[in-house]
Short mmCIF file of C-alpha atoms in Angstrom, two decimals:
data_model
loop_
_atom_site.label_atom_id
_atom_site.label_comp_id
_atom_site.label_asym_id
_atom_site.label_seq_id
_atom_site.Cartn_x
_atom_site.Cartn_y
_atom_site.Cartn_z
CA UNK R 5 -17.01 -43.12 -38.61
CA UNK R 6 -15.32 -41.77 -35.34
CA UNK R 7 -15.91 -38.55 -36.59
CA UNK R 8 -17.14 -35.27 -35.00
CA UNK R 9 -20.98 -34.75 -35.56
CA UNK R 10 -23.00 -31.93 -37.50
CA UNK R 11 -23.43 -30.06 -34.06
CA UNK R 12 -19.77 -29.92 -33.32
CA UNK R 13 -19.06 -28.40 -37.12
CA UNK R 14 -21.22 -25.97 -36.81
CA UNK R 15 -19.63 -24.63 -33.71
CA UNK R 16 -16.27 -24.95 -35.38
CA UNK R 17 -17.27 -23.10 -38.06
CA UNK R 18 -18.24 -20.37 -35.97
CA UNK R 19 -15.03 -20.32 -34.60
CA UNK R 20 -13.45 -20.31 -37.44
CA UNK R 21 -15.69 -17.51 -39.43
CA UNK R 22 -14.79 -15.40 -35.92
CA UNK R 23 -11.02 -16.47 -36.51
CA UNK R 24 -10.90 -14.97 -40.18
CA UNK R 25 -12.81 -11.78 -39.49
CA UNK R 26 -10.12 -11.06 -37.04
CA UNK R 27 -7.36 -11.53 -39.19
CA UNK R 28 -8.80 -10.79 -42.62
CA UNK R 29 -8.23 -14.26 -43.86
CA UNK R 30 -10.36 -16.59 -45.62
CA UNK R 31 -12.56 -18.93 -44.07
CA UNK R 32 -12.87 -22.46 -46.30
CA UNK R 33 -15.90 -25.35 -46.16
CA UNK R 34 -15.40 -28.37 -48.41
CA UNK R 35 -18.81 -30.50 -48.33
CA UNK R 36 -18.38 -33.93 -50.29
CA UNK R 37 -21.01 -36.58 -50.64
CA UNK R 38 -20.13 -40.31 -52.11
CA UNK R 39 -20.71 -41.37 -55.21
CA UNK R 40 -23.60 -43.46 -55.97
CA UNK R 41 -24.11 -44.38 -52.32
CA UNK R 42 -27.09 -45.68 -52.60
CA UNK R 43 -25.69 -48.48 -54.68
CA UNK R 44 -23.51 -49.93 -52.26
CA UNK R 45 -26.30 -50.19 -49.97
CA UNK R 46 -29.06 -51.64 -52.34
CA UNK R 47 -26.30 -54.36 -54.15
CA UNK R 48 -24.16 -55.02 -50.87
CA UNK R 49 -27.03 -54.27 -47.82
CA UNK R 50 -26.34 -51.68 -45.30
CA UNK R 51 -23.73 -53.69 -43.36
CA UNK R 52 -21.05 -52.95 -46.37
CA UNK R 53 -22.59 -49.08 -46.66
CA UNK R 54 -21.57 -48.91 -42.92
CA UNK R 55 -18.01 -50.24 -43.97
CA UNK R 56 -17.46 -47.58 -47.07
CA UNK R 57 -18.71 -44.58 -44.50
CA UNK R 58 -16.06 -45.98 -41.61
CA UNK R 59 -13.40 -46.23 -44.47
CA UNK R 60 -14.04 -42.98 -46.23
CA UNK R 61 -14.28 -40.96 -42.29
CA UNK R 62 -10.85 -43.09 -41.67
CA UNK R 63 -9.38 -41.42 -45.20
CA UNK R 64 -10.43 -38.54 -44.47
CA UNK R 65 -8.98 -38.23 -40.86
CA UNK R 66 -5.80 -39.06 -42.21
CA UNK R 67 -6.14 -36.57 -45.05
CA UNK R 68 -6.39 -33.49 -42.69
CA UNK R 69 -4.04 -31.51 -41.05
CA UNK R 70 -4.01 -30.46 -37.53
CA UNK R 71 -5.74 -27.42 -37.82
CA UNK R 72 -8.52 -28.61 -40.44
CA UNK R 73 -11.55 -29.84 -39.10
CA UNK R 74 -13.54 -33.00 -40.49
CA UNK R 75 -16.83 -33.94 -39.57
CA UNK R 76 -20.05 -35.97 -40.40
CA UNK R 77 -22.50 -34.04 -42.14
CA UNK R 78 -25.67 -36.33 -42.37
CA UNK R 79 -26.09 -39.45 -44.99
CA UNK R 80 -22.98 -40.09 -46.91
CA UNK R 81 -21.93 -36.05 -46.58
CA UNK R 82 -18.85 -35.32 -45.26
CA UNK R 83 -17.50 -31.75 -44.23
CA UNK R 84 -13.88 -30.46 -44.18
CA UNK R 85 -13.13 -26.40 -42.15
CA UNK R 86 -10.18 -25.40 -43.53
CA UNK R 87 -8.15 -22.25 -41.98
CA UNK R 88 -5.74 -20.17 -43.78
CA UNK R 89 -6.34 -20.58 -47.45
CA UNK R 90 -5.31 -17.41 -49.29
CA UNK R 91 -5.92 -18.05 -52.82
CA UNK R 92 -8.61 -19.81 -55.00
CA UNK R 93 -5.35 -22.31 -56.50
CA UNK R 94 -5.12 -23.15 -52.88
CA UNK R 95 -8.95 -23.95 -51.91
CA UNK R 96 -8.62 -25.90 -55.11
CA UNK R 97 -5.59 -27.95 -54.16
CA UNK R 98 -7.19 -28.81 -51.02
CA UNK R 99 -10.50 -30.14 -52.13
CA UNK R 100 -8.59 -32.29 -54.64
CA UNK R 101 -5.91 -33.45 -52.58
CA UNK R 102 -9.30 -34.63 -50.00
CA UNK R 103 -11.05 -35.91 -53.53
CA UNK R 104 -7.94 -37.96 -54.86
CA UNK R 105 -7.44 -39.32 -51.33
CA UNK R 106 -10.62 -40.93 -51.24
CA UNK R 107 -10.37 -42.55 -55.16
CA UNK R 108 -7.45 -43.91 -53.48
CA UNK R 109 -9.20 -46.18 -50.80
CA UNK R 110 -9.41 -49.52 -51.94
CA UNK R 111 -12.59 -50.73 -48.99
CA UNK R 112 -12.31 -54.72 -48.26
CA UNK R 113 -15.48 -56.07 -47.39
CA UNK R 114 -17.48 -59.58 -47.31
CA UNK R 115 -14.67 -60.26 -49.17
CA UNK R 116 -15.40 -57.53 -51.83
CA UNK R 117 -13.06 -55.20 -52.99
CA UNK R 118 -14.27 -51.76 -53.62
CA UNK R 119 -13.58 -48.46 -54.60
CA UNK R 120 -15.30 -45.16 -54.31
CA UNK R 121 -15.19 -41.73 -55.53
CA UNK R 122 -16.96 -38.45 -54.00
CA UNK R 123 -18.07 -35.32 -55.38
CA UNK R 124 -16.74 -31.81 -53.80
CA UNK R 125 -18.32 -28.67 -53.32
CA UNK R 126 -15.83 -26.06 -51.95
CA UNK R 127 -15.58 -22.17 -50.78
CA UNK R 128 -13.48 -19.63 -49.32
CA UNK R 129 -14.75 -16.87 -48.30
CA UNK R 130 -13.34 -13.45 -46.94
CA UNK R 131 -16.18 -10.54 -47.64
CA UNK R 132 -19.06 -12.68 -46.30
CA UNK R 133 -18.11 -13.34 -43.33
CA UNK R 134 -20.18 -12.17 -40.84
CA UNK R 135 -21.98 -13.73 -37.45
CA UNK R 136 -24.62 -15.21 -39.76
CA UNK R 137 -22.49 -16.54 -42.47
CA UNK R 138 -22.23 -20.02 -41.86
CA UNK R 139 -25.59 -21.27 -43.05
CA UNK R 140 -24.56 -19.28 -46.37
CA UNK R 141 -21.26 -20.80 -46.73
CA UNK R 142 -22.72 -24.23 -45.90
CA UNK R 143 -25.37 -23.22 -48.56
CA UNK R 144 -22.60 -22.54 -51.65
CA UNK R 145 -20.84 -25.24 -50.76
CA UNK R 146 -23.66 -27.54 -51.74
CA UNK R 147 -24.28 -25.47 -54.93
CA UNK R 148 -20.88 -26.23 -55.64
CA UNK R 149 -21.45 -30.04 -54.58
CA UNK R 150 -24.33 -30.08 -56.64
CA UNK R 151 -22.30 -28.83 -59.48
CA UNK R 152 -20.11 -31.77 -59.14
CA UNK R 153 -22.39 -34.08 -59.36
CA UNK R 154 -24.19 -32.68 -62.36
CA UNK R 155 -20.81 -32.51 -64.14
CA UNK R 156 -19.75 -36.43 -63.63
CA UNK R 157 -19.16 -36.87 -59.88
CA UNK R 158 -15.79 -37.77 -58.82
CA UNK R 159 -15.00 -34.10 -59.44
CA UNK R 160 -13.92 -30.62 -57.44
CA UNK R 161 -16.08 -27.52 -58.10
CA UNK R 162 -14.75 -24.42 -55.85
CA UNK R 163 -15.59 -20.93 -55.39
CA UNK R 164 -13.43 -17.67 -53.46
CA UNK R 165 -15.20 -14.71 -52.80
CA UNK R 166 -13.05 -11.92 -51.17
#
């Protein structure tokens, strides 16, 4: 996927939980997982699964902004740090403007033509956000995945504590 690796988010998150304590602003995780992935997998073989993560990590990449981080979270999970959001309209804009960008990808492979859709779990959080936080945002962010899923998939569930 060319993407950083689970190690490297976690370290970014760090910085980024250290980032908004010091200037009492909210720190954001968006965790999305593919729809169905399994299904590509099983009906096309692995080879096209490899194709859909590549071309959902490629979205994605050109989906962020400079200061958001995107990374590989394990499976077909994907993870989004994103600085500065101030308002729950905002962490809401952001995990759909990341969800509508990947319905968006049309994937070309073994001459199939196909289209997927991910589930998103995000949260901001302001009053939380101390040294040990990250595991707990990481945590309701895949309630809030989870919560996707269960209502549809191919949907945004988000949370803001201050």
């Amino acid at each position: 996927t060319k993407l950083f690796i689970h190690r490297y988010f976690q370290g970014r998150l760090e910085e980024e939980m250290v980032r908004a304590r010091r200037y009492h602003t909210a720190c954001s995780l968006i965790l999305l997982d593919i729809d169905h992935f399994k299904k590509f997998n099983d009906t096309y073989g692995h080879r096209v699964g490899d194709t859909v993560l590549s071309a959902v990590g490629a979205a994605l990449s050109n989906a962020t902004r400079a200061n958001e981080t995107i990374a590989r979270y394990g499976g077909e999970e994907f993870v989004l740090v994103i600085p500065i959001v101030d308002s729950p309209d905002a962490l809401h804009a952001a995990a759909e403007r990341i969800r509508q960008t990947i319905e968006a990808v049309r994937i070309e492979a073994d001459g199939l033509a196909l289209n997927v859709t991910v589930s998103v779990g995000a949260i901001a959080a302001t009053s939380v956000l101390s040294p040990q936080a990250g595991p707990t945002l990481v945590e309701a962010a895949d309630r809030l995945l989870y919560q996707a899923k269960d209502g549809g998939r191919n949907t945004v569930r988000t949370d803001f504590v201050g």
